[in-house]
Amino acid sequence: MQITYYGHSCFGVEIKGKHLLFDPFISPNELAAGIDVNSVKADFILISHGHEDHIADAVSIGKRTGAKVICNYEIYVWLTKQGITNIHPTNIGGKLHLEGFNVKCVSAIHSSSLPDGTYGGNPMGFVIESEAGSFYYAGDTALTYDMKLIGDYRKIDFAFLPIGDNFTMGIENAIICTDFIKCDDIIGMHYDTFGFIKIDHATAIKKFDHAGKNLKLMKIGETITKETLKYSRSY
Ligand code: NI
Ligand code: MN
């Protein structure tokens, strides 16, 4: 399982040759100027909610790759109107059985409107289950007791958590979340992209470390394997 960071909350995860792309927001992101959006691979595009900073490149990448888009019903209607045809509507609680992996849709505490103001339904997170590994992609969310359900539901290898504060949970709440989801290996997301969510990297990593947790802040364009998360622990 390989993980590639495309900036903000956009990650590619390769599972046995299939490429999952989460929340594509690359071309408007100045920090991701080094990424060629036209070479980003996708067999599946998962959209957590409708905000611009999660969906900006979904139509262009979806049309170029023909990837299957997975999103809630309201976003499904909106993307279908824009010519996306390979698309699967779902909602919180639903589980999809796909080629080599499953997607469980879980709750997120946030809001969701589409870039033109259309109602975007409820925001979601995803738990991805596969023989190669399982993980949680939280999307944009506050800390919520619902995250304990993930810890009870499935042993996960790592999790993508928002840590930028202001629009989502910040560092302190993300550390509490690691206890709820029973997972100590975290990849940070939703930080630094705009002024409200800039963080001090060293302080964030130190706070996780003091709590006995591992926070990985990937470089944009970097690719890692999930195993390196555990190897990079300092304890
Ligand atoms: Ni959002
Ligand atoms: Mn966001």
PDB file of C-alpha atoms in Angstrom, residues 12-90:
ATOM      1  CA  GLY A  12      -3.608   8.979  -3.491  1.00  0.00           C
ATOM      2  CA  VAL A  13      -3.580   5.492  -1.971  1.00  0.00           C
ATOM      3  CA  GLU A  14      -2.539   2.539  -4.109  1.00  0.00           C
ATOM      4  CA  ILE A  15      -4.063  -0.792  -3.068  1.00  0.00           C
ATOM      5  CA  LYS A  16      -2.885  -3.760  -5.126  1.00  0.00           C
ATOM      6  CA  GLY A  17      -2.593  -1.739  -8.323  1.00  0.00           C
ATOM      7  CA  LYS A  18      -5.825   0.232  -7.846  1.00  0.00           C
ATOM      8  CA  HIS A  19      -5.464   3.957  -7.247  1.00  0.00           C
ATOM      9  CA  LEU A  20      -7.821   5.657  -4.796  1.00  0.00           C
ATOM     10  CA  LEU A  21      -7.814   9.452  -4.872  1.00  0.00           C
ATOM     11  CA  PHE A  22      -9.286  11.386  -1.943  1.00  0.00           C
ATOM     12  CA  ASP A  23     -10.680  14.953  -2.129  1.00  0.00           C
ATOM     13  CA  PRO A  24      -8.918  16.265  -5.241  1.00  0.00           C
ATOM     14  CA  PHE A  25      -7.910  19.906  -4.727  1.00  0.00           C
ATOM     15  CA  ILE A  26      -4.665  20.443  -6.610  1.00  0.00           C
ATOM     16  CA  SER A  27      -4.858  23.031  -9.410  1.00  0.00           C
ATOM     17  CA  PRO A  28      -6.110  25.909  -7.155  1.00  0.00           C
ATOM     18  CA  ASN A  29      -3.590  25.062  -4.400  1.00  0.00           C
ATOM     19  CA  GLU A  30      -0.464  27.227  -4.675  1.00  0.00           C
ATOM     20  CA  LEU A  31       1.402  24.837  -2.359  1.00  0.00           C
ATOM     21  CA  ALA A  32       0.763  22.026  -4.863  1.00  0.00           C
ATOM     22  CA  ALA A  33       2.062  23.952  -7.897  1.00  0.00           C
ATOM     23  CA  GLY A  34       4.683  21.243  -8.409  1.00  0.00           C
ATOM     24  CA  ILE A  35       2.017  18.581  -8.998  1.00  0.00           C
ATOM     25  CA  ASP A  36       0.913  17.953 -12.584  1.00  0.00           C
ATOM     26  CA  VAL A  37      -2.822  17.468 -12.110  1.00  0.00           C
ATOM     27  CA  ASN A  38      -3.008  15.790 -15.531  1.00  0.00           C
ATOM     28  CA  SER A  39      -0.737  12.954 -14.429  1.00  0.00           C
ATOM     29  CA  VAL A  40      -2.520  12.128 -11.171  1.00  0.00           C
ATOM     30  CA  LYS A  41      -3.716   8.516 -11.294  1.00  0.00           C
ATOM     31  CA  ALA A  42      -7.196   7.475 -10.223  1.00  0.00           C
ATOM     32  CA  ASP A  43      -9.339   4.372 -10.518  1.00  0.00           C
ATOM     33  CA  PHE A  44     -11.617   5.617  -7.732  1.00  0.00           C
ATOM     34  CA  ILE A  45     -12.216   9.185  -6.548  1.00  0.00           C
ATOM     35  CA  LEU A  46     -13.671   9.519  -3.047  1.00  0.00           C
ATOM     36  CA  ILE A  47     -15.256  12.840  -2.102  1.00  0.00           C
ATOM     37  CA  SER A  48     -15.842  13.537   1.606  1.00  0.00           C
ATOM     38  CA  HIS A  49     -17.973  16.670   1.094  1.00  0.00           C
ATOM     39  CA  GLY A  50     -18.775  19.400  -1.395  1.00  0.00           C
ATOM     40  CA  HIS A  51     -16.492  22.254  -0.387  1.00  0.00           C
ATOM     41  CA  GLU A  52     -14.243  23.664  -3.108  1.00  0.00           C
ATOM     42  CA  ASP A  53     -11.079  22.643  -1.268  1.00  0.00           C
ATOM     43  CA  HIS A  54     -12.151  18.982  -1.590  1.00  0.00           C
ATOM     44  CA  ILE A  55     -13.777  18.807  -4.994  1.00  0.00           C
ATOM     45  CA  ALA A  56     -12.070  21.407  -7.244  1.00  0.00           C
ATOM     46  CA  ASP A  57     -10.420  18.881  -9.605  1.00  0.00           C
ATOM     47  CA  ALA A  58     -12.985  16.076  -9.306  1.00  0.00           C
ATOM     48  CA  VAL A  59     -14.695  16.751 -12.645  1.00  0.00           C
ATOM     49  CA  SER A  60     -11.489  17.145 -14.677  1.00  0.00           C
ATOM     50  CA  ILE A  61      -9.727  14.122 -13.148  1.00  0.00           C
ATOM     51  CA  GLY A  62     -12.928  12.083 -13.270  1.00  0.00           C
ATOM     52  CA  LYS A  63     -13.406  12.768 -16.985  1.00  0.00           C
ATOM     53  CA  ARG A  64      -9.726  12.219 -17.868  1.00  0.00           C
ATOM     54  CA  THR A  65      -9.349   8.937 -15.982  1.00  0.00           C
ATOM     55  CA  GLY A  66     -12.880   7.532 -16.108  1.00  0.00           C
ATOM     56  CA  ALA A  67     -12.424   6.738 -12.404  1.00  0.00           C
ATOM     57  CA  LYS A  68     -15.475   5.721 -10.405  1.00  0.00           C
ATOM     58  CA  VAL A  69     -16.502   8.590  -8.131  1.00  0.00           C
ATOM     59  CA  ILE A  70     -17.821   7.689  -4.662  1.00  0.00           C
ATOM     60  CA  CYS A  71     -19.731  10.401  -2.819  1.00  0.00           C
ATOM     61  CA  ASN A  72     -23.005  11.152  -1.104  1.00  0.00           C
ATOM     62  CA  TYR A  73     -26.276  11.408  -3.032  1.00  0.00           C
ATOM     63  CA  GLU A  74     -26.373  15.210  -3.267  1.00  0.00           C
ATOM     64  CA  ILE A  75     -22.843  15.418  -4.676  1.00  0.00           C
ATOM     65  CA  TYR A  76     -23.709  12.529  -7.021  1.00  0.00           C
ATOM     66  CA  VAL A  77     -26.573  14.583  -8.496  1.00  0.00           C
ATOM     67  CA  TRP A  78     -24.323  17.648  -8.876  1.00  0.00           C
ATOM     68  CA  LEU A  79     -21.405  15.788 -10.506  1.00  0.00           C
ATOM     69  CA  THR A  80     -23.755  13.884 -12.812  1.00  0.00           C
ATOM     70  CA  LYS A  81     -25.062  17.216 -14.135  1.00  0.00           C
ATOM     71  CA  GLN A  82     -21.449  18.104 -14.975  1.00  0.00           C
ATOM     72  CA  GLY A  83     -20.982  15.023 -17.103  1.00  0.00           C
ATOM     73  CA  ILE A  84     -19.522  12.521 -14.642  1.00  0.00           C
ATOM     74  CA  THR A  85     -21.064   9.169 -15.576  1.00  0.00           C
ATOM     75  CA  ASN A  86     -19.016   6.609 -13.620  1.00  0.00           C
ATOM     76  CA  ILE A  87     -20.271   7.482 -10.173  1.00  0.00           C
ATOM     77  CA  HIS A  88     -21.750   5.695  -7.163  1.00  0.00           C
ATOM     78  CA  PRO A  89     -24.062   7.488  -4.703  1.00  0.00           C
ATOM     79  CA  THR A  90     -23.829   6.447  -1.074  1.00  0.00           C
TER      80      THR A  90
END
